[in-house]
């Protein structure tokens, strides 16, 4: 399990509990983590979720959670390809 998996679960749990403050807090952490590895799309989605949480707009969050999870998978796939040894 990665740090993202744990944070994503906390984000999902916060949504399930309708805890907009926790949604904004966890999304902010994910946004910062994404920024630190230049995962711009992941950062943008986390930022959207953070703003929705801050504004208590919970109805709009499920679609963004799906997008966040999909973007994470894309990032991991891309990072894995970059880290793979090349054969010459």
Backbone as numpy.savetxt, mean C-alpha at the origin, in Angstrom:
# Nx Ny Nz CAx CAy CAz Cx Cy Cz
6.53 -13.69 5.20 5.68 -12.50 5.20 6.57 -11.26 5.20
6.19 -10.31 4.37 6.96 -9.07 4.26 6.34 -8.00 5.16
7.09 -6.93 5.34 6.58 -5.79 6.10 5.28 -5.30 5.45
5.26 -5.25 4.12 4.06 -4.79 3.43 2.86 -5.67 3.78
3.05 -6.99 3.82 1.94 -7.89 4.12 1.34 -7.57 5.49
2.21 -7.33 6.47 1.73 -7.00 7.80 1.00 -5.67 7.83
1.55 -4.67 7.16 0.92 -3.35 7.12 -0.37 -3.39 6.31
-0.37 -4.17 5.22 -1.59 -4.28 4.43 -2.69 -4.91 5.27
-2.34 -5.93 6.06 -3.34 -6.57 6.93 -3.86 -5.57 7.97
-2.97 -4.76 8.52 -3.40 -3.73 9.48 -4.33 -2.72 8.82
-4.04 -2.40 7.57 -4.89 -1.48 6.82 -6.27 -2.11 6.58
-6.27 -3.37 6.20 -7.53 -4.09 5.99 -8.33 -4.18 7.29
-7.65 -4.50 8.39 -8.31 -4.59 9.69 -8.90 -3.23 10.10
-8.16 -2.16 9.84 -8.65 -0.82 10.17 -9.88 -0.49 9.35
-9.87 -0.90 8.08 -11.05 -0.67 7.25 -12.24 -1.47 7.79
-12.00 -2.73 8.12 -13.07 -3.58 8.65 -13.66 -3.01 9.94
-12.82 -2.32 10.73 -13.26 -1.71 11.98 -13.78 -0.28 11.77
-13.77 0.18 10.54 -14.18 1.56 10.21 -13.39 2.59 11.00
-12.08 2.31 11.15 -11.18 3.18 11.92 -10.41 4.08 10.95
-11.01 5.21 10.62 -10.41 6.09 9.61 -9.06 6.65 10.05
-8.88 6.87 11.34 -7.61 7.39 11.85 -6.48 6.38 11.61
-6.76 5.11 11.90 -5.76 4.06 11.70 -5.51 3.84 10.21
-6.55 3.93 9.40 -6.37 3.81 7.95 -5.39 4.87 7.47
-5.61 6.10 7.88 -4.73 7.20 7.45 -3.31 6.98 7.96
-3.16 6.52 9.19 -1.83 6.32 9.78 -1.06 5.23 9.04
-1.69 4.09 8.83 -1.01 2.97 8.17 -0.73 3.30 6.71
-1.68 3.93 6.04 -1.47 4.33 4.65 -0.30 5.31 4.55
-0.17 6.19 5.52 0.95 7.13 5.53 2.28 6.38 5.63
2.33 5.38 6.50 3.55 4.56 6.63 3.88 3.86 5.31
2.86 3.29 4.68 3.08 2.61 3.40 3.53 3.58 2.33
2.96 4.77 2.34 3.36 5.80 1.37 4.84 6.13 1.53
5.28 6.28 2.76 6.69 6.57 3.01 7.60 5.44 2.60
7.18 4.22 2.87 7.98 3.05 2.47 8.08 2.98 0.96
6.96 3.21 0.28 6.97 3.17 -1.19 7.88 4.27 -1.74
7.83 5.44 -1.14 8.67 6.55 -1.60 10.15 6.21 -1.44
10.49 5.51 -0.36 11.90 5.21 -0.10 12.50 4.24 -1.12
11.65 3.50 -1.82 12.16 2.59 -2.86 11.71 3.02 -4.26
11.27 4.26 -4.36 10.86 4.86 -5.64 9.74 4.09 -6.34
8.83 3.54 -5.55 7.66 2.85 -6.10 6.53 3.89 -6.20
6.61 4.69 -7.24 5.74 5.87 -7.34 4.25 5.55 -7.40
3.87 4.57 -8.18 2.45 4.24 -8.27 1.94 3.72 -6.94
2.72 2.88 -6.30 2.36 2.38 -4.96 2.24 3.55 -3.98
3.15 4.48 -4.07 3.12 5.67 -3.22 1.85 6.48 -3.47
1.48 6.65 -4.73 0.29 7.43 -5.07 -0.99 6.78 -4.55
-1.08 5.46 -4.67 -2.28 4.76 -4.19 -2.36 4.86 -2.67
-1.23 4.67 -1.99 -1.21 4.80 -0.53 -1.60 6.21 -0.11
-1.17 7.20 -0.87 -1.52 8.59 -0.58 -3.03 8.80 -0.72
-3.63 8.22 -1.75 -5.09 8.33 -1.93 -5.81 7.72 -0.74
-5.35 6.54 -0.30 -5.98 5.88 0.84 -5.80 6.72 2.10
-4.61 7.28 2.27 -4.37 8.14 3.42 -5.36 9.30 3.44
-5.53 9.96 2.31 -6.45 11.10 2.23 -7.90 10.67 2.47
-8.28 9.53 1.93 -9.63 9.03 2.18 -9.84 8.76 3.67
-8.83 8.19 4.31 -8.93 7.94 5.75 -9.03 9.23 6.53
-8.20 10.20 6.18 -8.23 11.50 6.88 -9.59 12.18 6.74
-10.24 11.97 5.60 -11.55 12.58 5.34 -12.71 11.65 5.68
-12.39 10.51 6.29 -13.40 9.51 6.70 -14.32 9.12 5.53
-13.74 8.99 4.34 -14.49 8.57 3.15 -14.27 7.07 2.94
-14.81 6.28 3.84 -14.53 4.85 3.86 -15.15 4.10 2.68
-16.24 4.61 2.12 -16.89 3.91 1.01 -15.99 3.79 -0.22
-15.05 4.70 -0.37 -14.17 4.69 -1.54 -12.90 3.85 -1.35
-12.71 3.32 -0.16 -11.44 2.65 0.15 -11.30 1.25 -0.46
-12.33 0.40 -0.48 -12.11 -0.98 -0.96 -11.45 -1.08 -2.32
-11.86 -0.29 -3.28 -11.23 -0.34 -4.60 -9.78 0.05 -4.56
-9.46 1.01 -3.71 -8.06 1.44 -3.58 -7.22 0.37 -2.87
-7.82 -0.37 -1.95 -7.09 -1.46 -1.30 -6.74 -2.53 -2.33
-7.67 -2.83 -3.22 -7.39 -3.79 -4.29 -6.26 -3.29 -5.18
-6.31 -2.01 -5.53 -5.27 -1.42 -6.37 -3.93 -1.46 -5.66
-3.92 -1.14 -4.37 -2.68 -1.17 -3.58 -2.08 -2.57 -3.59
-2.91 -3.57 -3.39 -2.41 -4.95 -3.38 -1.87 -5.34 -4.76
-2.58 -4.96 -5.81 -2.11 -5.26 -7.17 -0.79 -4.55 -7.49
-0.69 -3.30 -7.09 0.54 -2.54 -7.33 1.71 -3.15 -6.55
1.43 -3.63 -5.34 2.49 -4.29 -4.56 2.99 -5.52 -5.30
2.07 -6.32 -5.83 2.45 -7.52 -6.58 3.30 -7.15 -7.79
2.89 -6.10 -8.50 3.67 -5.64 -9.66 5.06 -5.20 -9.23
5.15 -4.48 -8.12 6.44 -4.01 -7.63 7.35 -5.20 -7.28
6.81 -6.17 -6.57 7.60 -7.35 -6.18 8.07 -8.09 -7.43
7.19 -8.26 -8.40 7.59 -8.95 -9.64 8.73 -8.20 -10.33
8.60 -6.89 -10.41 9.62 -6.07 -11.06 10.94 -6.13 -10.29
10.87 -6.01 -8.98 12.08 -6.04 -8.15 12.75 -7.41 -8.25
11.96 -8.46 -8.32 12.51 -9.81 -8.44 13.27 -9.96 -9.76
12.71 -9.42 -10.81 13.40 -9.48 -12.11 14.70 -8.70 -12.08
14.68 -7.55 -11.45 15.90 -6.74 -11.36 16.98 -7.39 -10.52
16.55 -8.15 -9.51 17.51 -8.79 -8.61 18.02 -10.12 -9.13
17.36 -10.67 -10.14 17.76 -11.98 -10.66 19.12 -11.89 -11.32
19.94 -12.89 -11.09 21.26 -12.88 -11.74 21.10 -13.07 -13.25
21.96 -12.42 -13.96 21.93 -12.58 -15.42 22.97 -13.62 -15.81
22.63 -14.37 -16.82 23.56 -15.39 -17.31 24.19 -14.89 -18.60
25.49 -14.91 -18.64 26.20 -14.42 -19.82 27.05 -15.51 -20.38
